[in-house]
Amino acid sequence: MMVTILDVVIAGLLLGGIYALIAMGLSLQYGVARVLNISHGEFIMVGAFLTWMLYTVFGINPLLCLVIVGPVVFIIGFILHKTLFTRLRISSTSSGAFESRSLLATFGLLFIIQNIALIAWGAEIRGYAYLNISVNLGGALFGANRLVTLGFAIAIGLAFYIFLARTRMGKAIRAAAQDPATAGLMGVNINQVLALCFGFGASMAGIAGLLLSMCYPINAAMGLEYTIIAIIVVVLGGLGSIPGSFIGGFILGLVGSIVTYFEPGLALVSYYVIFMILLLVRPTGILGK
Amino acid sequence: MDITTFTSKRFLVPGLIILILLVLLATLPLYAPAYTVILMASILMYIVLTVSWVIFSGPTGYISLASAAFFGVGIYTAAILGGELPLLIVVGIGGLASFCLALLVGALTLRLKGIYFAIFTFGLVMLLRYLVLWWEIKYTLTRGRFVIVVDNNTIYYVMLGIFVVLLITAYFIRRSKFGLALQSIGENEEAAAHTGINVTMVKVITFAISAFFMGTAGAIMATRWTYIDPYIAFNPLFSFMPVLMAIFGGMGQLYGPVIGAAIFSYLEEILLTEFPYYYMLIFGVIMVVAILYMPNGLVGLIQKWRKGDLGEKHANT
Amino acid sequence: MPILEGEGVTKYFGGLAAVSNVDFHVEQGEIVGLIGPNGAGKTTLFNLISAALVPKPGAIRFKDENITGLKPHKICRMGVARTFQEVKVFPNIPVLENVLLGSLFGTSPGMSSADAAREATELLEFVGLSAVRATPAKDLTLANQKRLEVARALATKPELLMLDELMAGLNPTEVAQAMELVTKIRDKGITIFMIEHVMKAIMSVCDRIMVLHHGEKIAEGTPEEIATSKTVIEVYLGE
C-alpha cells in the first residue's frame, strides 16, 4: 500500500513538472504581454519536432539541442510579437479589446503553424528512444527521461525566477507587467520588453517540447491538448505567476495521477472540474491576490 | 423608436431584397443541384451559429466560447432521440436542452469578467467532451453513435426555418427595450444595474436564447453526419468559428454576421476542396489579416466607404 | 418619518473599516449633504445604500422596509436612484436612449415605449440637454455627462436621489447651474442625499449636513452648526 501511494505521488510530481514547464511560458505571455496564446501548444510542437529532427537526422543529443531549439523558437516568438501583436496593441482601443483580439489572432496562428508543420514533417506520429532506462525510486520504477525532464523544469523555472527578481531586464519586465504606461514613462522600452517576454514564453514552450519529445510520441496536431492543460495550470496558479505555474502544475499532476489510479477515463474530466470550480470560487488563482 | 420611418425608402429596399433572397432560398432545391443544397445547408448552419453568438456576445461584450457545447448538446439529442420521435420535435428538444444548460451555466458564470468568462466557457466544451466520452466507453461500451439519416432537402428546409426564426428573433431583440438593456450592460454593467435593469436575468436569458438556436442547429446537422462521437460533437472549432465569422462580418449591423458567416464558410468549402494541404494555412492567414486590418469587419468597411462617399461629414464628432 | 434610515452600518475592506457603525436618517423632502475628507467612506456609504455593497453588520431601511442585501436593480425599482462619482453614462448609446433606459426599467417598468419616450424627452428638457439628444453620450462634455446621469436617475422616478460629487470638476458657472438643478429637483418633491466637496454649494443648498471621518460619523447638523463646529474644523484643517 505504501509503495502504491508513493508510486502515485511520484508519478504525479513527474507529470506536474511537465505541466509546470508548459504553463510557465503561457503565464509569462499572458501575465506581461496580455496575450492568451492559444497557439502556445504549437510552439511546444515545433520544439519537439526540431529536436526529433536534430536527433534522428543529425544525431545531436536531445539535451544539447537546447542551445538550438531555445533561441530558434525565441526568435520566432520575438518576431511575431514585433510584427503582429505590437500592431494589434497599438490599434486596440482598450486592453480588454486587445486581449480578445489577440486571443483570436493566436487561434489563426495555431492554424498557420500547424499547417506549416504538417507540410514540413508530415502527419505521422514520431518518436525516438533516449534515456529510456528505468530508475528505482523507493521500490517504484520510473523512466530516467522523466526524471531529467522534471529536473530541467525545476532548473528552468528557478533560473527564470532569479532572472526576473535580480536582473535589470527582469525588473523592467515586472514593471511592464504591473503598469505598462508608467513603465513606459520611466524609460522602459515597452514594445521591446513585451516582445522579449513573448519570445521568452515561446522559447520556454519550445524547450518544453524538446523535453516532451524525450518522453512521449509527438505529432503535428499535438499542440491544442497541451495549450489547454497550460491554460488550466495557469488559471490554477494565477495568471502571470511563475511560482503559481509550479504549484498549479504539481496540483494538476497529482490530481491526474490519483484520478488515473482509480478511474483512468476521468483524468481529463477531473482537470476541467477543478479548473471550473476554481474559476468560480477564486478566479485570480491560488496565488493571485 | 421612430415608427414613421417604417414606410420610407430606408425600409422598402432592404425589405424587398430580403424577400427576394428568401424566395430564392426557399425554392433552391427546385432549381439547384443537390451539391448546392448540401453546401447551402452548411453555410446556413454557420450563419445560425454566428448570429446566435452575436445575439448575446455582440451587445454585452462577453466573449463566449461555449458555442460548441450547445451545438454538441443538440447533436447528442439527435443521436439519442433521433429514431424515436418526429424530426422537428427532436430538433426542438435539442434546442431546449441547450437552453436549459445555458440557463444553468449562465447563472453560475456570468459574473466572471473578460478573459475568465472566455476561458470558462471553453472549459465547458472540453468538460462535456471528456465526460461524454467517459460515459460512452464505460456505460454504452462504444465510442460513437449512429444518427438516423434524413434526406438532404429536409435538412436544408429545417435549417432554413431555424435561420428565418433566428433572424426574426435577433431583429426584435435588437429593436426592443430588452436589446437596449443588453447594450447598456455591455457599456457599463454597474450603471445598468443601478438604472433598474435586472442584469443577471437579462444576460442569462439572452445567453439561453442564443444557446437554443445553436442546439437546434446541432440536432439537425447530426442527421447529416450520420456518425458522431464526442470529438466530432464537442469540437472547439465550432466555438471559435462563430466568433471569427462575426468579427469578419462586423457586429454593428445584423447583416454583418450573416454576410461574414456566409463568405467565411463558403471560403472554407472552396479551400478544403481546392487546397486540402494548405487549407489551414490560408485560413489562418485570412483570420489574422481580418483581425488586424478589419476591426469592425465588413460592415465597418462598408460604412467607412459610405461615409467617405458623403464627404467626411462626421469629421469633428 | 424618515424616508431612509441606517442603523449601525459597517463595512470592512480586508481588516480596515471603511464605514464604521454609522447611524443616519434622511427625512422626506430634505436635501442632506454628506461631507468629509478624501477616504472618509462617503462613496462606500452610498454604495451600501444602493446595494453595490452589503453592510456587515448593520441595517438600512427605506420607507420602513429593510433593504439590506437586496440587488441594485431592486433598490432602484423601489425608488432609490443614484449618480456616480466617476460618471458612468452608456458611452455609445445616444443621450435620449440613455435616459429612456431609466424610464423603461425604473420604478414603473410596465410603461409603453411611447410614454417612456415622451417622459425621457421631458427630462432632457428639464436638465437642459434637448439639443444633444441624438449624440452618443461619450461625445458630451463632463458637465453634460453629469446632467445626463441625473436625467437617467430621474427617469427611474425615484423618491430618493443620491448624488455623488455632482459638482466635482465643473467650472464656477456649471457649479451654479448644478446647484439650481438640485433645488429644482427637490421642488419636484424628490428627497436628495448628496456627497459634495464644493463647500459653497453644499452650505447653500442643504438643509442638513452629515460629516464622516475615517468611516465614522463625527458631526451632524444644519449648515451653520457644521460651519462653526470645532470637531469639523479640526478634521479639515488637521489633514
PDB file of C-alpha atoms in Angstrom, chain C residues 26-225:
ATOM      1  CA  VAL C  26     -32.888  61.281   5.741  1.00  0.00           C
ATOM      2  CA  GLU C  27     -36.310  62.901   6.094  1.00  0.00           C
ATOM      3  CA  GLN C  28     -38.867  63.123   3.322  1.00  0.00           C
ATOM      4  CA  GLY C  29     -38.302  66.220   1.161  1.00  0.00           C
ATOM      5  CA  GLU C  30     -34.926  67.146   2.625  1.00  0.00           C
ATOM      6  CA  ILE C  31     -31.627  67.852   0.947  1.00  0.00           C
ATOM      7  CA  VAL C  32     -28.994  66.179   3.090  1.00  0.00           C
ATOM      8  CA  GLY C  33     -25.308  66.689   2.442  1.00  0.00           C
ATOM      9  CA  LEU C  34     -22.584  64.155   3.199  1.00  0.00           C
ATOM     10  CA  ILE C  35     -19.108  65.607   3.569  1.00  0.00           C
ATOM     11  CA  GLY C  36     -15.718  64.523   4.835  1.00  0.00           C
ATOM     12  CA  PRO C  37     -12.080  64.341   3.786  1.00  0.00           C
ATOM     13  CA  ASN C  38     -10.991  62.004   0.994  1.00  0.00           C
ATOM     14  CA  GLY C  39     -11.203  58.388   2.038  1.00  0.00           C
ATOM     15  CA  ALA C  40     -13.722  59.119   4.785  1.00  0.00           C
ATOM     16  CA  GLY C  41     -16.082  56.440   3.472  1.00  0.00           C
ATOM     17  CA  LYS C  42     -18.676  58.641   1.792  1.00  0.00           C
ATOM     18  CA  THR C  43     -18.884  56.764  -1.504  1.00  0.00           C
ATOM     19  CA  THR C  44     -18.732  53.458   0.360  1.00  0.00           C
ATOM     20  CA  LEU C  45     -21.787  54.525   2.353  1.00  0.00           C
ATOM     21  CA  PHE C  46     -23.563  55.383  -0.912  1.00  0.00           C
ATOM     22  CA  ASN C  47     -22.605  52.010  -2.346  1.00  0.00           C
ATOM     23  CA  LEU C  48     -24.028  50.334   0.751  1.00  0.00           C
ATOM     24  CA  ILE C  49     -27.335  52.152   0.403  1.00  0.00           C
ATOM     25  CA  SER C  50     -27.679  51.482  -3.329  1.00  0.00           C
ATOM     26  CA  ALA C  51     -26.632  47.849  -2.779  1.00  0.00           C
ATOM     27  CA  ALA C  52     -23.429  47.856  -4.778  1.00  0.00           C
ATOM     28  CA  LEU C  53     -22.077  46.598  -1.423  1.00  0.00           C
ATOM     29  CA  VAL C  54     -23.723  44.867   1.516  1.00  0.00           C
ATOM     30  CA  PRO C  55     -23.179  46.220   5.067  1.00  0.00           C
ATOM     31  CA  LYS C  56     -21.853  43.799   7.654  1.00  0.00           C
ATOM     32  CA  PRO C  57     -23.167  44.338  10.234  1.00  0.00           C
ATOM     33  CA  GLY C  58     -25.899  46.957  10.063  1.00  0.00           C
ATOM     34  CA  ALA C  59     -29.291  47.527   8.522  1.00  0.00           C
ATOM     35  CA  ILE C  60     -30.662  50.063   6.066  1.00  0.00           C
ATOM     36  CA  ARG C  61     -34.368  50.833   5.776  1.00  0.00           C
ATOM     37  CA  PHE C  62     -36.128  52.687   3.009  1.00  0.00           C
ATOM     38  CA  LYS C  63     -39.686  53.810   3.798  1.00  0.00           C
ATOM     39  CA  ASP C  64     -39.623  51.474   6.816  1.00  0.00           C
ATOM     40  CA  GLU C  65     -38.725  48.466   4.724  1.00  0.00           C
ATOM     41  CA  ASN C  66     -35.447  46.654   5.268  1.00  0.00           C
ATOM     42  CA  ILE C  67     -33.475  46.885   2.022  1.00  0.00           C
ATOM     43  CA  THR C  68     -30.210  45.406   3.299  1.00  0.00           C
ATOM     44  CA  GLY C  69     -28.841  42.827   0.888  1.00  0.00           C
ATOM     45  CA  LEU C  70     -31.279  43.482  -1.964  1.00  0.00           C
ATOM     46  CA  LYS C  71     -29.919  43.599  -5.525  1.00  0.00           C
ATOM     47  CA  PRO C  72     -29.130  47.027  -7.012  1.00  0.00           C
ATOM     48  CA  HIS C  73     -31.943  46.881  -9.572  1.00  0.00           C
ATOM     49  CA  LYS C  74     -34.471  46.070  -6.831  1.00  0.00           C
ATOM     50  CA  ILE C  75     -33.389  49.077  -4.804  1.00  0.00           C
ATOM     51  CA  CYS C  76     -33.646  51.243  -7.887  1.00  0.00           C
ATOM     52  CA  ARG C  77     -37.144  49.953  -8.599  1.00  0.00           C
ATOM     53  CA  MET C  78     -38.176  50.712  -5.020  1.00  0.00           C
ATOM     54  CA  GLY C  79     -37.362  54.365  -5.651  1.00  0.00           C
ATOM     55  CA  VAL C  80     -33.702  54.979  -4.835  1.00  0.00           C
ATOM     56  CA  ALA C  81     -31.667  56.336  -7.757  1.00  0.00           C
ATOM     57  CA  ARG C  82     -28.048  57.423  -7.825  1.00  0.00           C
ATOM     58  CA  THR C  83     -25.295  59.013  -9.849  1.00  0.00           C
ATOM     59  CA  PHE C  84     -21.614  58.114  -9.715  1.00  0.00           C
ATOM     60  CA  GLN C  85     -18.501  59.940  -8.623  1.00  0.00           C
ATOM     61  CA  GLU C  86     -16.825  58.963 -11.888  1.00  0.00           C
ATOM     62  CA  VAL C  87     -19.562  59.407 -14.451  1.00  0.00           C
ATOM     63  CA  LYS C  88     -20.991  56.143 -15.728  1.00  0.00           C
ATOM     64  CA  VAL C  89     -23.084  57.004 -18.747  1.00  0.00           C
ATOM     65  CA  PHE C  90     -23.534  54.444 -21.544  1.00  0.00           C
ATOM     66  CA  PRO C  91     -20.892  55.877 -23.890  1.00  0.00           C
ATOM     67  CA  ASN C  92     -22.019  54.617 -27.300  1.00  0.00           C
ATOM     68  CA  ILE C  93     -25.761  54.907 -26.686  1.00  0.00           C
ATOM     69  CA  PRO C  94     -27.391  58.201 -27.732  1.00  0.00           C
ATOM     70  CA  VAL C  95     -28.362  60.644 -24.987  1.00  0.00           C
ATOM     71  CA  LEU C  96     -32.117  60.099 -25.333  1.00  0.00           C
ATOM     72  CA  GLU C  97     -31.797  56.317 -25.108  1.00  0.00           C
ATOM     73  CA  ASN C  98     -29.583  56.666 -22.034  1.00  0.00           C
ATOM     74  CA  VAL C  99     -32.488  58.374 -20.290  1.00  0.00           C
ATOM     75  CA  LEU C 100     -35.042  56.072 -21.874  1.00  0.00           C
ATOM     76  CA  LEU C 101     -33.411  53.113 -20.151  1.00  0.00           C
ATOM     77  CA  GLY C 102     -34.256  54.704 -16.828  1.00  0.00           C
ATOM     78  CA  SER C 103     -37.910  55.199 -17.814  1.00  0.00           C
ATOM     79  CA  LEU C 104     -38.227  51.678 -19.198  1.00  0.00           C
ATOM     80  CA  PHE C 105     -36.629  49.819 -16.298  1.00  0.00           C
ATOM     81  CA  GLY C 106     -37.106  52.108 -13.283  1.00  0.00           C
ATOM     82  CA  THR C 107     -39.935  52.162 -10.767  1.00  0.00           C
ATOM     83  CA  SER C 108     -42.663  51.723 -13.405  1.00  0.00           C
ATOM     84  CA  PRO C 109     -41.304  49.167 -15.880  1.00  0.00           C
ATOM     85  CA  GLY C 110     -44.667  48.467 -17.470  1.00  0.00           C
ATOM     86  CA  MET C 111     -44.734  51.803 -19.294  1.00  0.00           C
ATOM     87  CA  SER C 112     -45.418  51.870 -23.034  1.00  0.00           C
ATOM     88  CA  SER C 113     -42.482  52.864 -25.182  1.00  0.00           C
ATOM     89  CA  ALA C 114     -44.281  55.976 -26.446  1.00  0.00           C
ATOM     90  CA  ASP C 115     -44.920  57.187 -22.880  1.00  0.00           C
ATOM     91  CA  ALA C 116     -41.351  56.399 -21.932  1.00  0.00           C
ATOM     92  CA  ALA C 117     -40.017  58.324 -24.918  1.00  0.00           C
ATOM     93  CA  ARG C 118     -42.178  61.342 -24.056  1.00  0.00           C
ATOM     94  CA  GLU C 119     -41.023  61.270 -20.484  1.00  0.00           C
ATOM     95  CA  ALA C 120     -37.361  60.953 -21.461  1.00  0.00           C
ATOM     96  CA  THR C 121     -37.711  63.920 -23.803  1.00  0.00           C
ATOM     97  CA  GLU C 122     -39.241  65.986 -20.999  1.00  0.00           C
ATOM     98  CA  LEU C 123     -36.406  65.080 -18.669  1.00  0.00           C
ATOM     99  CA  LEU C 124     -33.807  66.100 -21.249  1.00  0.00           C
ATOM    100  CA  GLU C 125     -35.602  69.409 -21.443  1.00  0.00           C
ATOM    101  CA  PHE C 126     -35.555  69.626 -17.633  1.00  0.00           C
ATOM    102  CA  VAL C 127     -31.777  69.148 -17.351  1.00  0.00           C
ATOM    103  CA  GLY C 128     -31.081  71.170 -20.495  1.00  0.00           C
ATOM    104  CA  LEU C 129     -29.842  68.503 -22.884  1.00  0.00           C
ATOM    105  CA  SER C 130     -32.531  68.650 -25.583  1.00  0.00           C
ATOM    106  CA  ALA C 131     -30.080  69.941 -28.167  1.00  0.00           C
ATOM    107  CA  VAL C 132     -27.821  66.885 -27.964  1.00  0.00           C
ATOM    108  CA  ARG C 133     -30.474  64.173 -27.674  1.00  0.00           C
ATOM    109  CA  ALA C 134     -29.128  62.143 -30.597  1.00  0.00           C
ATOM    110  CA  THR C 135     -25.418  62.424 -29.709  1.00  0.00           C
ATOM    111  CA  PRO C 136     -23.649  59.372 -28.263  1.00  0.00           C
ATOM    112  CA  ALA C 137     -23.106  60.060 -24.567  1.00  0.00           C
ATOM    113  CA  LYS C 138     -19.320  59.773 -24.840  1.00  0.00           C
ATOM    114  CA  ASP C 139     -19.185  62.907 -27.003  1.00  0.00           C
ATOM    115  CA  LEU C 140     -20.699  65.153 -24.305  1.00  0.00           C
ATOM    116  CA  THR C 141     -18.677  67.462 -22.060  1.00  0.00           C
ATOM    117  CA  LEU C 142     -18.165  66.339 -18.470  1.00  0.00           C
ATOM    118  CA  ALA C 143     -20.797  68.789 -17.199  1.00  0.00           C
ATOM    119  CA  ASN C 144     -23.310  67.465 -19.710  1.00  0.00           C
ATOM    120  CA  GLN C 145     -22.475  63.846 -18.918  1.00  0.00           C
ATOM    121  CA  LYS C 146     -23.225  64.622 -15.282  1.00  0.00           C
ATOM    122  CA  ARG C 147     -26.531  66.199 -16.272  1.00  0.00           C
ATOM    123  CA  LEU C 148     -27.274  63.110 -18.323  1.00  0.00           C
ATOM    124  CA  GLU C 149     -26.618  60.888 -15.325  1.00  0.00           C
ATOM    125  CA  VAL C 150     -29.049  62.988 -13.304  1.00  0.00           C
ATOM    126  CA  ALA C 151     -31.665  62.748 -16.045  1.00  0.00           C
ATOM    127  CA  ARG C 152     -31.218  58.974 -16.275  1.00  0.00           C
ATOM    128  CA  ALA C 153     -31.569  58.675 -12.500  1.00  0.00           C
ATOM    129  CA  LEU C 154     -34.672  60.870 -12.521  1.00  0.00           C
ATOM    130  CA  ALA C 155     -36.174  58.777 -15.302  1.00  0.00           C
ATOM    131  CA  THR C 156     -36.407  55.842 -12.916  1.00  0.00           C
ATOM    132  CA  LYS C 157     -38.845  58.078 -10.945  1.00  0.00           C
ATOM    133  CA  PRO C 158     -37.103  57.911  -7.597  1.00  0.00           C
ATOM    134  CA  GLU C 159     -38.331  59.204  -4.274  1.00  0.00           C
ATOM    135  CA  LEU C 160     -34.749  59.475  -3.093  1.00  0.00           C
ATOM    136  CA  LEU C 161     -31.938  60.683  -5.348  1.00  0.00           C
ATOM    137  CA  MET C 162     -28.332  60.169  -4.299  1.00  0.00           C
ATOM    138  CA  LEU C 163     -25.793  62.440  -5.988  1.00  0.00           C
ATOM    139  CA  ASP C 164     -22.118  61.514  -5.672  1.00  0.00           C
ATOM    140  CA  GLU C 165     -19.972  64.628  -6.235  1.00  0.00           C
ATOM    141  CA  LEU C 166     -22.181  66.148  -8.865  1.00  0.00           C
ATOM    142  CA  MET C 167     -20.099  69.320  -8.958  1.00  0.00           C
ATOM    143  CA  ALA C 168     -16.566  67.910  -8.937  1.00  0.00           C
ATOM    144  CA  GLY C 169     -14.634  69.013 -11.999  1.00  0.00           C
ATOM    145  CA  LEU C 170     -17.141  71.670 -13.047  1.00  0.00           C
ATOM    146  CA  ASN C 171     -16.283  75.340 -13.580  1.00  0.00           C
ATOM    147  CA  PRO C 172     -17.986  78.051 -11.451  1.00  0.00           C
ATOM    148  CA  THR C 173     -20.786  78.703 -13.958  1.00  0.00           C
ATOM    149  CA  GLU C 174     -21.518  74.999 -14.245  1.00  0.00           C
ATOM    150  CA  VAL C 175     -21.496  74.674 -10.450  1.00  0.00           C
ATOM    151  CA  ALA C 176     -24.115  77.406 -10.199  1.00  0.00           C
ATOM    152  CA  GLN C 177     -26.235  75.628 -12.812  1.00  0.00           C
ATOM    153  CA  ALA C 178     -25.869  72.340 -10.967  1.00  0.00           C
ATOM    154  CA  MET C 179     -26.975  73.947  -7.681  1.00  0.00           C
ATOM    155  CA  GLU C 180     -30.021  75.327  -9.408  1.00  0.00           C
ATOM    156  CA  LEU C 181     -30.761  71.876 -10.817  1.00  0.00           C
ATOM    157  CA  VAL C 182     -30.575  70.320  -7.356  1.00  0.00           C
ATOM    158  CA  THR C 183     -33.121  72.770  -5.917  1.00  0.00           C
ATOM    159  CA  LYS C 184     -35.364  72.260  -8.928  1.00  0.00           C
ATOM    160  CA  ILE C 185     -35.321  68.514  -8.323  1.00  0.00           C
ATOM    161  CA  ARG C 186     -36.198  68.980  -4.669  1.00  0.00           C
ATOM    162  CA  ASP C 187     -39.088  71.229  -5.700  1.00  0.00           C
ATOM    163  CA  LYS C 188     -40.455  68.241  -7.639  1.00  0.00           C
ATOM    164  CA  GLY C 189     -40.781  66.526  -4.270  1.00  0.00           C
ATOM    165  CA  ILE C 190     -37.749  64.287  -4.544  1.00  0.00           C
ATOM    166  CA  THR C 191     -35.576  63.818  -1.464  1.00  0.00           C
ATOM    167  CA  ILE C 192     -31.870  64.362  -2.077  1.00  0.00           C
ATOM    168  CA  PHE C 193     -28.835  62.856  -0.388  1.00  0.00           C
ATOM    169  CA  MET C 194     -25.628  64.273  -1.808  1.00  0.00           C
ATOM    170  CA  ILE C 195     -21.868  63.875  -1.398  1.00  0.00           C
ATOM    171  CA  GLU C 196     -20.077  67.094  -2.194  1.00  0.00           C
ATOM    172  CA  HIS C 197     -16.668  68.685  -1.873  1.00  0.00           C
ATOM    173  CA  VAL C 198     -17.660  72.120  -3.140  1.00  0.00           C
ATOM    174  CA  MET C 199     -18.364  73.741   0.230  1.00  0.00           C
ATOM    175  CA  LYS C 200     -20.096  76.816  -1.109  1.00  0.00           C
ATOM    176  CA  ALA C 201     -22.606  74.621  -2.881  1.00  0.00           C
ATOM    177  CA  ILE C 202     -23.297  72.293  -0.014  1.00  0.00           C
ATOM    178  CA  MET C 203     -23.653  75.071   2.534  1.00  0.00           C
ATOM    179  CA  SER C 204     -26.203  76.968   0.489  1.00  0.00           C
ATOM    180  CA  VAL C 205     -28.238  74.050  -0.837  1.00  0.00           C
ATOM    181  CA  CYS C 206     -28.505  71.584   2.040  1.00  0.00           C
ATOM    182  CA  ASP C 207     -30.996  71.537   4.887  1.00  0.00           C
ATOM    183  CA  ARG C 208     -28.794  69.303   6.955  1.00  0.00           C
ATOM    184  CA  ILE C 209     -25.235  68.002   6.737  1.00  0.00           C
ATOM    185  CA  MET C 210     -23.517  64.825   7.970  1.00  0.00           C
ATOM    186  CA  VAL C 211     -19.742  64.642   8.368  1.00  0.00           C
ATOM    187  CA  LEU C 212     -17.820  61.380   8.009  1.00  0.00           C
ATOM    188  CA  HIS C 213     -14.209  60.924   9.069  1.00  0.00           C
ATOM    189  CA  HIS C 214     -12.291  57.630   8.955  1.00  0.00           C
ATOM    190  CA  GLY C 215     -15.601  55.881   8.388  1.00  0.00           C
ATOM    191  CA  GLU C 216     -17.275  57.318  11.463  1.00  0.00           C
ATOM    192  CA  LYS C 217     -19.926  59.962  11.740  1.00  0.00           C
ATOM    193  CA  ILE C 218     -18.332  62.811  13.674  1.00  0.00           C
ATOM    194  CA  ALA C 219     -20.926  65.545  13.294  1.00  0.00           C
ATOM    195  CA  GLU C 220     -24.403  66.273  12.043  1.00  0.00           C
ATOM    196  CA  GLY C 221     -26.473  69.437  11.905  1.00  0.00           C
ATOM    197  CA  THR C 222     -27.598  72.479   9.949  1.00  0.00           C
ATOM    198  CA  PRO C 223     -25.040  74.131   7.651  1.00  0.00           C
ATOM    199  CA  GLU C 224     -24.480  76.859  10.275  1.00  0.00           C
ATOM    200  CA  GLU C 225     -23.827  74.330  13.007  1.00  0.00           C
TER     201      GLU C 225
END
